[in-house]
mmCIF file of C-alpha atoms in Angstrom:
data_model
loop_
_atom_site.group_PDB
_atom_site.id
_atom_site.type_symbol
_atom_site.label_atom_id
_atom_site.label_comp_id
_atom_site.label_asym_id
_atom_site.label_seq_id
_atom_site.Cartn_x
_atom_site.Cartn_y
_atom_site.Cartn_z
ATOM 1 C CA UNK A 18 108.602 138.666 79.178
ATOM 2 C CA UNK A 19 109.310 142.397 78.867
ATOM 3 C CA UNK A 20 106.635 145.035 79.152
ATOM 4 C CA UNK A 21 106.200 147.289 76.132
ATOM 5 C CA UNK A 22 106.258 150.887 77.343
ATOM 6 C CA UNK A 23 106.125 152.454 73.883
ATOM 7 C CA UNK A 24 106.059 151.355 70.260
ATOM 8 C CA UNK A 25 105.822 153.172 66.954
ATOM 9 C CA UNK A 26 106.781 152.072 63.452
ATOM 10 C CA UNK A 27 110.523 152.501 64.040
ATOM 11 C CA UNK A 28 110.954 153.037 67.784
ATOM 12 C CA UNK A 29 110.265 150.892 70.851
ATOM 13 C CA UNK A 30 110.924 151.012 74.605
ATOM 14 C CA UNK A 31 110.813 147.758 76.594
ATOM 15 C CA UNK A 32 111.075 147.164 80.342
ATOM 16 C CA UNK A 33 112.292 143.966 82.001
ATOM 17 C CA UNK A 34 111.137 143.927 85.626
ATOM 18 C CA UNK A 35 111.306 140.371 86.961
ATOM 19 C CA UNK A 36 114.899 139.218 86.413
ATOM 20 C CA UNK A 37 117.316 138.149 89.113
ATOM 21 C CA UNK A 38 114.771 137.740 91.912
ATOM 22 C CA UNK A 39 117.053 135.334 93.836
ATOM 23 C CA UNK A 40 114.343 134.256 96.264
ATOM 24 C CA UNK A 41 113.561 137.810 97.326
ATOM 25 C CA UNK A 42 117.052 138.466 98.738
ATOM 26 C CA UNK A 43 117.975 140.920 95.970
ATOM 27 C CA UNK A 44 116.152 144.204 95.420
ATOM 28 C CA UNK A 45 113.752 144.233 92.469
ATOM 29 C CA UNK A 46 115.265 146.148 89.544
ATOM 30 C CA UNK A 47 114.138 147.198 86.077
ATOM 31 C CA UNK A 48 116.238 147.097 82.932
ATOM 32 C CA UNK A 49 115.276 149.016 79.792
ATOM 33 C CA UNK A 50 115.870 148.397 76.088
ATOM 34 C CA UNK A 51 115.474 151.196 73.523
ATOM 35 C CA UNK A 52 115.296 150.148 69.873
ATOM 36 C CA UNK A 53 115.374 152.693 67.058
ATOM 37 C CA UNK A 54 115.300 151.116 63.615
ATOM 38 C CA UNK A 55 118.068 148.520 63.657
ATOM 39 C CA UNK A 56 120.063 150.068 66.527
ATOM 40 C CA UNK A 57 119.557 149.609 70.250
ATOM 41 C CA UNK A 58 120.610 150.898 73.654
ATOM 42 C CA UNK A 59 120.204 149.343 77.069
ATOM 43 C CA UNK A 60 119.707 151.414 80.225
ATOM 44 C CA UNK A 61 120.973 150.135 83.602
ATOM 45 C CA UNK A 62 121.508 146.487 82.539
ATOM 46 C CA UNK A 63 121.886 145.310 86.137
ATOM 47 C CA UNK A 64 124.032 142.731 87.844
ATOM 48 C CA UNK A 65 124.919 139.135 87.088
ATOM 49 C CA UNK A 66 121.608 137.939 88.530
ATOM 50 C CA UNK A 67 119.801 139.578 85.611
ATOM 51 C CA UNK A 68 122.290 139.079 82.789
ATOM 52 C CA UNK A 69 121.367 135.686 81.283
ATOM 53 C CA UNK A 70 117.612 136.213 81.207
ATOM 54 C CA UNK A 71 117.996 139.784 79.987
ATOM 55 C CA UNK A 72 120.290 138.717 77.168
ATOM 56 C CA UNK A 73 117.926 135.931 76.100
ATOM 57 C CA UNK A 74 114.896 138.192 76.389
ATOM 58 C CA UNK A 75 116.596 140.809 74.276
ATOM 59 C CA UNK A 76 117.273 138.352 71.444
ATOM 60 C CA UNK A 77 113.519 137.972 70.910
ATOM 61 C CA UNK A 78 113.243 141.661 70.040
ATOM 62 C CA UNK A 79 116.680 142.776 68.935
ATOM 63 C CA UNK A 80 120.060 141.176 68.113
ATOM 64 C CA UNK A 81 122.443 142.075 70.966
ATOM 65 C CA UNK A 82 125.272 142.433 68.461
ATOM 66 C CA UNK A 83 123.465 145.574 67.206
ATOM 67 C CA UNK A 84 123.604 147.240 70.612
ATOM 68 C CA UNK A 85 125.351 150.597 70.205
ATOM 69 C CA UNK A 86 125.161 151.943 73.757
ATOM 70 C CA UNK A 87 125.041 150.747 77.355
ATOM 71 C CA UNK A 88 123.810 153.586 79.564
ATOM 72 C CA UNK A 89 124.504 153.581 83.298
ATOM 73 C CA UNK A 90 122.745 156.100 85.513
ATOM 74 C CA UNK A 91 125.494 155.544 88.096
ATOM 75 C CA UNK A 92 127.861 152.744 89.173
ATOM 76 C CA UNK A 93 125.988 150.684 91.783
ATOM 77 C CA UNK A 94 126.098 146.864 91.455
ATOM 78 C CA UNK A 95 122.384 146.609 90.574
ATOM 79 C CA UNK A 96 123.076 149.075 87.748
ATOM 80 C CA UNK A 97 126.196 147.761 86.048
ATOM 81 C CA UNK A 98 127.828 144.812 87.841
ATOM 82 C CA UNK A 99 127.265 142.624 84.749
ATOM 83 C CA UNK A 100 129.455 144.955 82.661
ATOM 84 C CA UNK A 101 132.158 142.329 81.998
ATOM 85 C CA UNK A 102 129.650 140.043 80.292
ATOM 86 C CA UNK A 103 128.083 142.845 78.263
ATOM 87 C CA UNK A 104 131.499 143.970 77.053
ATOM 88 C CA UNK A 105 131.999 140.453 75.674
ATOM 89 C CA UNK A 106 128.520 139.999 74.216
ATOM 90 C CA UNK A 107 128.315 143.406 72.476
ATOM 91 C CA UNK A 108 131.751 144.162 71.014
ATOM 92 C CA UNK A 109 130.689 147.448 69.374
ATOM 93 C CA UNK A 110 128.725 148.964 72.269
ATOM 94 C CA UNK A 111 130.064 151.935 74.207
ATOM 95 C CA UNK A 112 129.420 152.401 77.911
ATOM 96 C CA UNK A 113 128.125 155.860 78.833
ATOM 97 C CA UNK A 114 128.597 156.720 82.510
ATOM 98 C CA UNK A 115 129.427 159.822 84.565
ATOM 99 C CA UNK A 116 133.028 161.000 84.285
ATOM 100 C CA UNK A 117 133.179 160.482 88.066
ATOM 101 C CA UNK A 118 132.773 156.720 87.564
ATOM 102 C CA UNK A 119 134.622 156.034 84.309
ATOM 103 C CA UNK A 120 137.781 154.936 86.177
ATOM 104 C CA UNK A 121 135.792 152.873 88.696
ATOM 105 C CA UNK A 122 133.596 150.714 86.446
ATOM 106 C CA UNK A 123 136.583 148.870 84.874
ATOM 107 C CA UNK A 124 136.855 147.114 88.259
ATOM 108 C CA UNK A 125 133.772 145.131 87.217
ATOM 109 C CA UNK A 126 135.686 143.711 84.223
ATOM 110 C CA UNK A 127 138.691 141.651 83.297
ATOM 111 C CA UNK A 128 141.807 143.694 82.382
ATOM 112 C CA UNK A 129 141.517 145.422 79.026
ATOM 113 C CA UNK A 130 137.821 144.728 78.520
ATOM 114 C CA UNK A 131 136.775 148.386 78.676
ATOM 115 C CA UNK A 132 139.774 149.927 76.875
ATOM 116 C CA UNK A 133 138.516 152.588 74.469
ATOM 117 C CA UNK A 134 134.882 151.741 75.171
ATOM 118 C CA UNK A 135 133.899 154.083 78.017
ATOM 119 C CA UNK A 136 132.422 157.486 77.220
ATOM 120 C CA UNK A 137 132.434 159.776 80.246
ATOM 121 C CA UNK A 138 129.283 161.890 80.526
ATOM 122 C CA UNK A 139 130.253 165.401 81.682
ATOM 123 C CA UNK A 140 128.382 166.930 84.618
ATOM 124 C CA UNK A 141 126.064 169.082 82.425
ATOM 125 C CA UNK A 142 124.916 165.967 80.500
ATOM 126 C CA UNK A 143 124.978 165.256 76.769
ATOM 127 C CA UNK A 144 123.020 163.876 73.829
ATOM 128 C CA UNK A 145 123.632 160.242 72.940
ATOM 129 C CA UNK A 146 122.837 159.026 69.404
ATOM 130 C CA UNK A 147 120.743 155.867 69.144
ATOM 131 C CA UNK A 148 119.703 155.093 65.589
ATOM 132 C CA UNK A 149 118.099 158.132 63.942
ATOM 133 C CA UNK A 150 117.401 159.862 67.251
ATOM 134 C CA UNK A 151 119.134 160.896 70.467
ATOM 135 C CA UNK A 152 118.657 160.132 74.127
ATOM 136 C CA UNK A 153 119.337 163.053 76.464
ATOM 137 C CA UNK A 154 121.498 162.409 79.537
ATOM 138 C CA UNK A 155 120.071 164.768 82.161
ATOM 139 C CA UNK A 156 122.021 165.822 85.280
ATOM 140 C CA UNK A 157 120.643 163.991 88.333
ATOM 141 C CA UNK A 158 123.630 164.332 90.661
ATOM 142 C CA UNK A 159 123.100 163.320 94.302
ATOM 143 C CA UNK A 160 119.857 161.502 93.447
ATOM 144 C CA UNK A 161 121.350 159.428 94.946
ATOM 145 C CA UNK A 162 124.896 159.056 93.548
ATOM 146 C CA UNK A 163 127.257 162.017 93.328
ATOM 147 C CA UNK A 164 127.739 161.367 89.618
ATOM 148 C CA UNK A 165 124.245 160.473 88.410
ATOM 149 C CA UNK A 166 122.210 160.822 85.206
ATOM 150 C CA UNK A 167 118.688 160.230 84.014
ATOM 151 C CA UNK A 168 117.920 159.497 80.373
ATOM 152 C CA UNK A 169 115.088 161.189 78.487
ATOM 153 C CA UNK A 170 113.741 159.771 75.238
ATOM 154 C CA UNK A 171 112.109 162.586 73.205
ATOM 155 C CA UNK A 172 110.394 160.089 70.893
ATOM 156 C CA UNK A 173 108.468 158.159 73.551
ATOM 157 C CA UNK A 174 108.543 161.065 76.046
ATOM 158 C CA UNK A 175 109.720 158.652 78.726
ATOM 159 C CA UNK A 176 112.073 159.825 81.468
ATOM 160 C CA UNK A 177 114.195 156.889 82.644
ATOM 161 C CA UNK A 178 114.769 158.255 86.120
ATOM 162 C CA UNK A 179 117.116 155.797 87.841
ATOM 163 C CA UNK A 180 116.587 155.898 91.608
ATOM 164 C CA UNK A 181 114.139 158.801 91.529
ATOM 165 C CA UNK A 182 110.470 157.802 91.507
ATOM 166 C CA UNK A 183 111.238 154.416 93.073
ATOM 167 C CA UNK A 184 108.656 152.295 94.871
ATOM 168 C CA UNK A 185 109.444 148.966 96.499
ATOM 169 C CA UNK A 186 107.387 146.342 94.670
ATOM 170 C CA UNK A 187 107.637 142.839 93.280
ATOM 171 C CA UNK A 188 108.538 142.244 89.633
ATOM 172 C CA UNK A 189 104.916 141.490 88.603
ATOM 173 C CA UNK A 190 103.619 144.584 90.437
ATOM 174 C CA UNK A 191 106.237 146.722 88.710
ATOM 175 C CA UNK A 192 104.488 146.039 85.391
ATOM 176 C CA UNK A 193 101.352 147.885 86.534
ATOM 177 C CA UNK A 194 101.766 151.611 85.842
ATOM 178 C CA UNK A 195 100.766 154.015 88.606
ATOM 179 C CA UNK A 196 98.394 156.740 87.385
ATOM 180 C CA UNK A 197 97.765 158.561 90.675
ATOM 181 C CA UNK A 198 99.792 159.353 93.784
ATOM 182 C CA UNK A 199 96.776 160.198 95.916
ATOM 183 C CA UNK A 200 98.092 157.289 97.986
ATOM 184 C CA UNK A 201 101.855 156.798 97.760
ATOM 185 C CA UNK A 202 102.978 153.287 96.723
ATOM 186 C CA UNK A 203 104.796 151.107 99.218
ATOM 187 C CA UNK A 204 108.260 152.308 100.151
ATOM 188 C CA UNK A 205 108.292 155.470 98.026
ATOM 189 C CA UNK A 206 108.409 157.999 100.849
ATOM 190 C CA UNK A 207 110.915 156.117 103.038
ATOM 191 C CA UNK A 208 113.196 155.435 100.072
ATOM 192 C CA UNK A 209 113.347 159.041 98.924
ATOM 193 C CA UNK A 210 113.804 160.447 102.408
ATOM 194 C CA UNK A 211 116.939 158.305 102.822
ATOM 195 C CA UNK A 212 118.431 158.051 99.335
ATOM 196 C CA UNK A 213 117.947 161.605 98.025
ATOM 197 C CA UNK A 214 120.583 163.965 99.425
ATOM 198 C CA UNK A 215 118.548 167.131 100.056
ATOM 199 C CA UNK A 216 115.457 169.093 99.129
ATOM 200 C CA UNK A 217 117.655 171.660 97.358
ATOM 201 C CA UNK A 218 118.647 169.030 94.784
ATOM 202 C CA UNK A 219 115.041 167.927 94.255
ATOM 203 C CA UNK A 220 113.937 171.532 93.665
ATOM 204 C CA UNK A 221 116.643 171.950 91.025
ATOM 205 C CA UNK A 222 115.532 168.706 89.372
ATOM 206 C CA UNK A 223 111.855 169.713 89.363
ATOM 207 C CA UNK A 224 112.668 173.010 87.667
ATOM 208 C CA UNK A 225 114.681 171.206 84.980
ATOM 209 C CA UNK A 226 112.199 168.461 84.092
ATOM 210 C CA UNK A 227 109.233 170.839 83.873
ATOM 211 C CA UNK A 228 110.859 172.047 80.646
ATOM 212 C CA UNK A 229 110.262 168.596 79.109
ATOM 213 C CA UNK A 230 107.134 166.866 77.816
ATOM 214 C CA UNK A 231 107.031 163.737 79.966
ATOM 215 C CA UNK A 232 104.378 161.065 79.437
ATOM 216 C CA UNK A 233 106.007 158.513 81.737
ATOM 217 C CA UNK A 234 108.606 158.359 84.490
ATOM 218 C CA UNK A 235 110.222 154.904 84.489
ATOM 219 C CA UNK A 236 112.372 154.318 87.600
ATOM 220 C CA UNK A 237 114.924 151.573 88.127
ATOM 221 C CA UNK A 238 112.850 149.996 90.918
ATOM 222 C CA UNK A 239 109.070 149.617 90.979
ATOM 223 C CA UNK A 240 106.327 150.664 88.593
ATOM 224 C CA UNK A 241 106.359 153.453 85.999
ATOM 225 C CA UNK A 242 104.413 156.649 86.722
ATOM 226 C CA UNK A 243 101.919 157.793 84.084
ATOM 227 C CA UNK A 244 99.083 160.298 83.663
ATOM 228 C CA UNK A 245 98.434 162.498 86.685
ATOM 229 C CA UNK A 246 101.123 160.672 88.660
ATOM 230 C CA UNK A 247 103.834 162.430 86.616
ATOM 231 C CA UNK A 248 103.105 166.046 87.690
ATOM 232 C CA UNK A 249 102.044 164.783 91.127
ATOM 233 C CA UNK A 250 105.427 163.154 91.642
ATOM 234 C CA UNK A 251 107.345 166.217 90.477
ATOM 235 C CA UNK A 252 105.427 168.405 92.913
ATOM 236 C CA UNK A 253 105.783 165.871 95.752
ATOM 237 C CA UNK A 254 109.537 165.544 95.239
ATOM 238 C CA UNK A 255 109.958 169.318 94.990
ATOM 239 C CA UNK A 256 108.587 169.696 98.520
ATOM 240 C CA UNK A 257 110.183 166.654 100.162
ATOM 241 C CA UNK A 258 112.567 167.035 103.099
ATOM 242 C CA UNK A 259 115.173 164.313 102.737
ATOM 243 C CA UNK A 260 118.793 163.255 103.222
ATOM 244 C CA UNK A 261 120.880 165.816 105.066
ATOM 245 C CA UNK A 262 117.748 167.902 105.747
ATOM 246 C CA UNK A 263 116.810 165.239 108.304
ATOM 247 C CA UNK A 264 120.222 164.514 109.804
ATOM 248 C CA UNK A 265 121.711 165.984 112.981
ATOM 249 C CA UNK A 266 124.162 165.286 115.792
ATOM 250 C CA UNK A 267 121.886 162.592 117.214
ATOM 251 C CA UNK A 268 122.580 160.490 114.093
ATOM 252 C CA UNK A 269 126.353 160.642 114.636
ATOM 253 C CA UNK A 270 127.127 159.028 117.987
ATOM 254 C CA UNK A 271 129.664 156.398 118.975
ATOM 255 C CA UNK A 272 127.639 153.162 119.405
ATOM 256 C CA UNK A 273 127.126 152.120 123.044
#
């Protein structure tokens, strides 16, 4: 069953966190459903492991035929590998993905499935209508993909952050929001040191998101961050050495 992250009279945000476990061989991943009135959008719908249960779970809250937008933070398999099936199940939905990936994601589909249905998000981002409101596609390039976006919902004040804010947890543990980063959750530091490209990028991101009112950061892996954990994470990320900051000649040697 999905976790309800936010609900008002006409707006809801739901998180699915325990789909496609595959005996622990596949990384845990979250999928998100935004419903505004009678219109919906899905964020990072995942791969084929998650598709069937996600589709069925969605029908309990929202008719998939009313889906207007499929939002992809980037083009990894755990983000969008199920695209072919979603293109069939939701004939009116558009796929929003970075312009860098709009000619790559059709490789997930049968010929012609995506014709006229991909909206390339330009590097500066854009506003995406969902019902009576808009989601804001925020630039998140090189965190970790070169064409990468996060999605901010001004109604719920949730930042759907993709691979930023990740912790490595089980599906059930991912339903328990983290309210303090006095002790970092499992895998958070190691993940960010490897998957984020550089501290320069994280400093740019921190400056940008401090302009927003954020009540929750909901990453694609692990538990959402709430309360004090939100500003704590922004400050932690802003000061993190990562990616190419940590690499040198010793990492580039011909194997013995």
